[in-house]
Amino acid sequence: MKRVGITGGIGCGKSTVVAEFVRRGVHAFVADDVAAAYYDNPAFLAEVRRMLGDEVFRADGSVDKRRIAGIVFADSRKLRGLNNLVHPRVMADFDAFCRKHSAEPYVLFESAILYDYGFNAFMDKVVCVYLDLHERIERLQKRDGVGVEQLMARVANQMPAEEMMRRADYVILNYEGNPRQRQVAVIDKLLRQ
């Protein structure tokens, strides 16, 4: 079974592309979704509290993820600390996911920070979903209701999309009107060989 990373800059449409692979019967591990579940784990929350303080928690004890994002994307040391807390857990969960689906030709590991944190070293192939920065910012403003300055801070903490595209084995150009389904079909066929 091949391990296939799928990456791209924030707002490029990775989720839409992953959904197209899933429609074709591919099993996908979405790192952000898996990591989000950690915030329901009391031991993990205790580590977050030690690292980022009480200010990232609401009165009811739940985590304010927007507040966390505001803190870590403004402080690279805190971002690195949070990632060091999350990433080993993610990779352990991905290993279990791969064992569960070992009879498949390949599985997907979706992460915007695939290259930034060396996850690509664990992949047999990498697919990059690409969209230029201007269109990504427009999509994110509509989707998240966040200002350009905050979005640019998030973008600044990721590898440039053009560099991801250069390093990838396959690239999907995710512009409106571009045949996304056809691009996925071609890559799917190649990965199944």
PDB file of C-alpha atoms in Angstrom:
ATOM      1  CA  MET A   1       0.000   0.000   0.000  1.00  0.00           C
ATOM      2  CA  LYS A   2       1.263   3.468  -0.917  1.00  0.00           C
ATOM      3  CA  ARG A   3       1.078   6.399   1.441  1.00  0.00           C
ATOM      4  CA  VAL A   4       0.163   9.492  -0.580  1.00  0.00           C
ATOM      5  CA  GLY A   5       0.418  12.950   0.906  1.00  0.00           C
ATOM      6  CA  ILE A   6      -1.948  15.633  -0.335  1.00  0.00           C
ATOM      7  CA  THR A   7      -1.051  19.201   0.460  1.00  0.00           C
ATOM      8  CA  GLY A   8      -1.405  22.803  -0.643  1.00  0.00           C
ATOM      9  CA  GLY A   9      -1.598  26.240   0.871  1.00  0.00           C
ATOM     10  CA  ILE A  10      -4.424  27.265   3.138  1.00  0.00           C
ATOM     11  CA  GLY A  11      -7.591  27.925   1.128  1.00  0.00           C
ATOM     12  CA  CYS A  12      -6.497  26.115  -2.050  1.00  0.00           C
ATOM     13  CA  GLY A  13      -9.349  23.589  -1.954  1.00  0.00           C
ATOM     14  CA  LYS A  14      -7.632  20.511  -0.548  1.00  0.00           C
ATOM     15  CA  SER A  15     -10.873  19.328   1.079  1.00  0.00           C
ATOM     16  CA  THR A  16     -12.730  19.451  -2.234  1.00  0.00           C
ATOM     17  CA  VAL A  17      -9.982  17.469  -3.948  1.00  0.00           C
ATOM     18  CA  VAL A  18      -9.825  14.929  -1.105  1.00  0.00           C
ATOM     19  CA  ALA A  19     -13.607  14.501  -1.379  1.00  0.00           C
ATOM     20  CA  GLU A  20     -13.166  13.667  -5.061  1.00  0.00           C
ATOM     21  CA  PHE A  21     -10.601  10.975  -4.223  1.00  0.00           C
ATOM     22  CA  VAL A  22     -12.942   9.600  -1.530  1.00  0.00           C
ATOM     23  CA  ARG A  23     -15.764   9.498  -4.095  1.00  0.00           C
ATOM     24  CA  ARG A  24     -13.479   7.222  -6.105  1.00  0.00           C
ATOM     25  CA  GLY A  25     -13.138   4.849  -3.125  1.00  0.00           C
ATOM     26  CA  VAL A  26      -9.859   6.110  -1.660  1.00  0.00           C
ATOM     27  CA  HIS A  27      -9.501   6.236   2.140  1.00  0.00           C
ATOM     28  CA  ALA A  28      -8.352   9.638   3.391  1.00  0.00           C
ATOM     29  CA  PHE A  29      -6.749  10.611   6.685  1.00  0.00           C
ATOM     30  CA  VAL A  30      -7.357  14.331   7.227  1.00  0.00           C
ATOM     31  CA  ALA A  31      -4.734  15.442   9.736  1.00  0.00           C
ATOM     32  CA  ASP A  32      -6.599  18.598  10.845  1.00  0.00           C
ATOM     33  CA  ASP A  33      -9.765  16.626  11.606  1.00  0.00           C
ATOM     34  CA  VAL A  34      -7.845  14.028  13.594  1.00  0.00           C
ATOM     35  CA  ALA A  35      -5.956  16.721  15.503  1.00  0.00           C
ATOM     36  CA  ALA A  36      -9.211  18.565  16.269  1.00  0.00           C
ATOM     37  CA  ALA A  37     -10.417  15.527  18.199  1.00  0.00           C
ATOM     38  CA  TYR A  38      -7.450  15.836  20.573  1.00  0.00           C
ATOM     39  CA  TYR A  39      -9.116  18.934  22.031  1.00  0.00           C
ATOM     40  CA  ASP A  40     -11.672  16.618  23.626  1.00  0.00           C
ATOM     41  CA  ASN A  41      -8.927  14.763  25.523  1.00  0.00           C
ATOM     42  CA  PRO A  42      -8.374  16.080  29.098  1.00  0.00           C
ATOM     43  CA  ALA A  43      -4.672  15.103  29.155  1.00  0.00           C
ATOM     44  CA  PHE A  44      -4.058  16.950  25.886  1.00  0.00           C
ATOM     45  CA  LEU A  45      -5.962  19.995  27.172  1.00  0.00           C
ATOM     46  CA  ALA A  46      -3.799  20.057  30.295  1.00  0.00           C
ATOM     47  CA  GLU A  47      -0.701  20.252  28.076  1.00  0.00           C
ATOM     48  CA  VAL A  48      -2.274  23.047  26.007  1.00  0.00           C
ATOM     49  CA  ARG A  49      -3.061  24.962  29.207  1.00  0.00           C
ATOM     50  CA  ARG A  50       0.553  24.571  30.409  1.00  0.00           C
ATOM     51  CA  MET A  51       1.861  25.799  27.059  1.00  0.00           C
ATOM     52  CA  LEU A  52      -0.557  28.624  26.183  1.00  0.00           C
ATOM     53  CA  GLY A  53      -2.181  29.518  29.497  1.00  0.00           C
ATOM     54  CA  ASP A  54      -5.752  29.989  30.665  1.00  0.00           C
ATOM     55  CA  GLU A  55      -6.494  32.691  28.087  1.00  0.00           C
ATOM     56  CA  VAL A  56      -7.178  30.081  25.374  1.00  0.00           C
ATOM     57  CA  PHE A  57      -9.990  28.507  27.413  1.00  0.00           C
ATOM     58  CA  ARG A  58     -13.583  29.675  27.678  1.00  0.00           C
ATOM     59  CA  ALA A  59     -15.426  29.892  30.981  1.00  0.00           C
ATOM     60  CA  ASP A  60     -16.985  26.464  30.381  1.00  0.00           C
ATOM     61  CA  GLY A  61     -13.520  24.875  30.029  1.00  0.00           C
ATOM     62  CA  SER A  62     -13.670  24.422  26.258  1.00  0.00           C
ATOM     63  CA  VAL A  63     -10.865  25.627  24.021  1.00  0.00           C
ATOM     64  CA  ASP A  64     -11.208  28.777  21.960  1.00  0.00           C
ATOM     65  CA  LYS A  65      -9.462  27.655  18.751  1.00  0.00           C
ATOM     66  CA  ARG A  66      -9.611  31.124  17.214  1.00  0.00           C
ATOM     67  CA  ARG A  67      -7.752  32.490  20.214  1.00  0.00           C
ATOM     68  CA  ILE A  68      -5.178  29.713  19.916  1.00  0.00           C
ATOM     69  CA  ALA A  69      -4.733  30.512  16.209  1.00  0.00           C
ATOM     70  CA  GLY A  70      -4.320  34.203  16.998  1.00  0.00           C
ATOM     71  CA  ILE A  71      -1.582  33.413  19.525  1.00  0.00           C
ATOM     72  CA  VAL A  72       0.392  30.736  17.699  1.00  0.00           C
ATOM     73  CA  PHE A  73       0.325  32.373  14.266  1.00  0.00           C
ATOM     74  CA  ALA A  74       1.773  35.512  15.865  1.00  0.00           C
ATOM     75  CA  ASP A  75       4.524  33.633  17.777  1.00  0.00           C
ATOM     76  CA  SER A  76       6.557  31.031  15.889  1.00  0.00           C
ATOM     77  CA  ARG A  77       7.942  29.567  19.133  1.00  0.00           C
ATOM     78  CA  LYS A  78       4.430  28.873  20.454  1.00  0.00           C
ATOM     79  CA  LEU A  79       3.361  27.485  17.074  1.00  0.00           C
ATOM     80  CA  ARG A  80       6.343  25.120  17.122  1.00  0.00           C
ATOM     81  CA  GLY A  81       5.469  24.050  20.676  1.00  0.00           C
ATOM     82  CA  LEU A  82       1.847  23.314  19.782  1.00  0.00           C
ATOM     83  CA  ASN A  83       2.932  21.413  16.678  1.00  0.00           C
ATOM     84  CA  ASN A  84       5.370  19.344  18.742  1.00  0.00           C
ATOM     85  CA  LEU A  85       2.432  18.441  20.961  1.00  0.00           C
ATOM     86  CA  VAL A  86       0.121  17.507  18.077  1.00  0.00           C
ATOM     87  CA  HIS A  87       2.277  16.014  15.323  1.00  0.00           C
ATOM     88  CA  PRO A  88       3.640  12.880  17.015  1.00  0.00           C
ATOM     89  CA  ARG A  89       0.067  11.952  17.939  1.00  0.00           C
ATOM     90  CA  VAL A  90      -1.087  12.547  14.360  1.00  0.00           C
ATOM     91  CA  MET A  91       1.617  10.306  12.913  1.00  0.00           C
ATOM     92  CA  ALA A  92       0.843   7.522  15.401  1.00  0.00           C
ATOM     93  CA  ASP A  93      -2.828   7.727  14.423  1.00  0.00           C
ATOM     94  CA  PHE A  94      -1.888   7.709  10.721  1.00  0.00           C
ATOM     95  CA  ASP A  95       0.184   4.550  11.229  1.00  0.00           C
ATOM     96  CA  ALA A  96      -2.872   2.874  12.778  1.00  0.00           C
ATOM     97  CA  PHE A  97      -5.018   4.118   9.870  1.00  0.00           C
ATOM     98  CA  CYS A  98      -2.562   2.590   7.379  1.00  0.00           C
ATOM     99  CA  ARG A  99      -2.620  -0.759   9.171  1.00  0.00           C
ATOM    100  CA  LYS A 100      -6.423  -0.723   9.031  1.00  0.00           C
ATOM    101  CA  HIS A 101      -6.407  -0.074   5.264  1.00  0.00           C
ATOM    102  CA  SER A 102      -3.309  -2.088   4.336  1.00  0.00           C
ATOM    103  CA  ALA A 103      -5.148  -4.043   1.608  1.00  0.00           C
ATOM    104  CA  GLU A 104      -5.816  -0.847  -0.394  1.00  0.00           C
ATOM    105  CA  PRO A 105      -3.576   0.280  -3.277  1.00  0.00           C
ATOM    106  CA  TYR A 106      -3.026   3.602  -1.494  1.00  0.00           C
ATOM    107  CA  VAL A 107      -4.346   5.937   1.205  1.00  0.00           C
ATOM    108  CA  LEU A 108      -4.243   9.720   1.446  1.00  0.00           C
ATOM    109  CA  PHE A 109      -2.723  11.819   4.215  1.00  0.00           C
ATOM    110  CA  GLU A 110      -4.049  15.379   3.872  1.00  0.00           C
ATOM    111  CA  SER A 111      -2.100  18.167   5.543  1.00  0.00           C
ATOM    112  CA  ALA A 112      -1.376  21.792   4.625  1.00  0.00           C
ATOM    113  CA  ILE A 113       1.950  21.506   6.471  1.00  0.00           C
ATOM    114  CA  LEU A 114       3.140  18.248   4.931  1.00  0.00           C
ATOM    115  CA  TYR A 115       6.523  19.670   3.926  1.00  0.00           C
ATOM    116  CA  ASP A 116       6.873  22.161   6.768  1.00  0.00           C
ATOM    117  CA  TYR A 117       7.085  19.415   9.376  1.00  0.00           C
ATOM    118  CA  GLY A 118       8.662  16.620   7.341  1.00  0.00           C
ATOM    119  CA  PHE A 119       5.544  14.474   6.960  1.00  0.00           C
ATOM    120  CA  ASN A 120       6.524  14.058   3.306  1.00  0.00           C
ATOM    121  CA  ALA A 121       9.385  11.791   4.440  1.00  0.00           C
ATOM    122  CA  PHE A 122       6.732   9.201   5.392  1.00  0.00           C
ATOM    123  CA  MET A 123       4.961   9.374   2.014  1.00  0.00           C
ATOM    124  CA  ASP A 124       5.575   7.420  -1.172  1.00  0.00           C
ATOM    125  CA  LYS A 125       4.110  10.168  -3.364  1.00  0.00           C
ATOM    126  CA  VAL A 126       2.819  13.703  -2.866  1.00  0.00           C
ATOM    127  CA  VAL A 127      -0.048  15.518  -4.589  1.00  0.00           C
ATOM    128  CA  CYS A 128      -0.140  19.308  -4.373  1.00  0.00           C
ATOM    129  CA  VAL A 129      -3.399  21.216  -4.816  1.00  0.00           C
ATOM    130  CA  TYR A 130      -2.537  24.639  -6.184  1.00  0.00           C
ATOM    131  CA  LEU A 131      -4.389  27.933  -6.351  1.00  0.00           C
ATOM    132  CA  ASP A 132      -2.721  31.341  -6.508  1.00  0.00           C
ATOM    133  CA  LEU A 133      -2.581  33.438  -3.352  1.00  0.00           C
ATOM    134  CA  HIS A 134      -5.046  36.124  -4.465  1.00  0.00           C
ATOM    135  CA  GLU A 135      -7.837  33.575  -5.073  1.00  0.00           C
ATOM    136  CA  ARG A 136      -7.005  31.722  -1.854  1.00  0.00           C
ATOM    137  CA  ILE A 137      -7.321  34.920   0.211  1.00  0.00           C
ATOM    138  CA  GLU A 138     -10.682  35.723  -1.417  1.00  0.00           C
ATOM    139  CA  ARG A 139     -11.981  32.206  -0.643  1.00  0.00           C
ATOM    140  CA  LEU A 140     -10.745  32.343   2.949  1.00  0.00           C
ATOM    141  CA  GLN A 141     -12.318  35.737   3.622  1.00  0.00           C
ATOM    142  CA  LYS A 142     -15.682  34.393   2.483  1.00  0.00           C
ATOM    143  CA  ARG A 143     -15.265  31.070   4.310  1.00  0.00           C
ATOM    144  CA  ASP A 144     -13.760  32.211   7.629  1.00  0.00           C
ATOM    145  CA  GLY A 145     -14.802  35.854   7.866  1.00  0.00           C
ATOM    146  CA  VAL A 146     -11.225  36.766   8.819  1.00  0.00           C
ATOM    147  CA  GLY A 147      -9.326  39.870   7.751  1.00  0.00           C
ATOM    148  CA  VAL A 148      -6.541  39.873   5.175  1.00  0.00           C
ATOM    149  CA  GLU A 149      -3.879  40.651   7.796  1.00  0.00           C
ATOM    150  CA  GLN A 150      -4.768  37.561   9.866  1.00  0.00           C
ATOM    151  CA  LEU A 151      -4.924  35.400   6.746  1.00  0.00           C
ATOM    152  CA  MET A 152      -1.526  36.607   5.571  1.00  0.00           C
ATOM    153  CA  ALA A 153      -0.074  35.739   9.000  1.00  0.00           C
ATOM    154  CA  ARG A 154      -1.361  32.170   8.531  1.00  0.00           C
ATOM    155  CA  VAL A 155       0.004  32.008   4.992  1.00  0.00           C
ATOM    156  CA  ALA A 156       3.384  33.288   6.221  1.00  0.00           C
ATOM    157  CA  ASN A 157       3.632  30.281   8.550  1.00  0.00           C
ATOM    158  CA  GLN A 158       3.375  27.829   5.640  1.00  0.00           C
ATOM    159  CA  MET A 159       5.767  26.938   2.881  1.00  0.00           C
ATOM    160  CA  PRO A 160       4.992  28.971  -0.266  1.00  0.00           C
ATOM    161  CA  ALA A 161       2.473  27.157  -2.459  1.00  0.00           C
ATOM    162  CA  GLU A 162       4.803  27.399  -5.441  1.00  0.00           C
ATOM    163  CA  GLU A 163       7.497  25.535  -3.488  1.00  0.00           C
ATOM    164  CA  MET A 164       5.019  22.813  -2.516  1.00  0.00           C
ATOM    165  CA  MET A 165       4.054  22.492  -6.163  1.00  0.00           C
ATOM    166  CA  ARG A 166       7.704  22.233  -7.233  1.00  0.00           C
ATOM    167  CA  ARG A 167       8.390  19.420  -4.758  1.00  0.00           C
ATOM    168  CA  ALA A 168       5.239  17.390  -5.434  1.00  0.00           C
ATOM    169  CA  ASP A 169       5.000  14.339  -7.669  1.00  0.00           C
ATOM    170  CA  TYR A 170       1.587  15.447  -8.986  1.00  0.00           C
ATOM    171  CA  VAL A 171      -0.165  18.835  -9.112  1.00  0.00           C
ATOM    172  CA  ILE A 172      -3.874  19.596  -9.295  1.00  0.00           C
ATOM    173  CA  LEU A 173      -4.665  23.105 -10.511  1.00  0.00           C
ATOM    174  CA  ASN A 174      -7.829  23.891  -8.573  1.00  0.00           C
ATOM    175  CA  TYR A 175      -9.229  26.879 -10.483  1.00  0.00           C
ATOM    176  CA  GLU A 176     -12.950  27.269 -11.129  1.00  0.00           C
ATOM    177  CA  GLY A 177     -13.746  25.738 -14.483  1.00  0.00           C
ATOM    178  CA  ASN A 178     -10.600  23.600 -14.490  1.00  0.00           C
ATOM    179  CA  PRO A 179     -11.479  19.889 -14.811  1.00  0.00           C
ATOM    180  CA  ARG A 180     -10.763  18.867 -11.209  1.00  0.00           C
ATOM    181  CA  GLN A 181     -12.500  15.492 -11.584  1.00  0.00           C
ATOM    182  CA  ARG A 182     -10.430  14.639 -14.629  1.00  0.00           C
ATOM    183  CA  GLN A 183      -7.187  15.624 -12.872  1.00  0.00           C
ATOM    184  CA  VAL A 184      -8.071  13.425  -9.886  1.00  0.00           C
ATOM    185  CA  ALA A 185      -9.040  10.533 -12.188  1.00  0.00           C
ATOM    186  CA  VAL A 186      -5.652  10.637 -13.932  1.00  0.00           C
ATOM    187  CA  ILE A 187      -3.696  10.739 -10.665  1.00  0.00           C
ATOM    188  CA  ASP A 188      -5.885   8.023  -9.133  1.00  0.00           C
ATOM    189  CA  LYS A 189      -5.176   5.743 -12.092  1.00  0.00           C
ATOM    190  CA  LEU A 190      -1.427   6.342 -11.824  1.00  0.00           C
ATOM    191  CA  LEU A 191      -1.423   5.673  -8.081  1.00  0.00           C
ATOM    192  CA  ARG A 192      -3.306   2.395  -8.502  1.00  0.00           C
ATOM    193  CA  GLN A 193      -0.664   1.015 -10.893  1.00  0.00           C
TER     194      GLN A 193
END
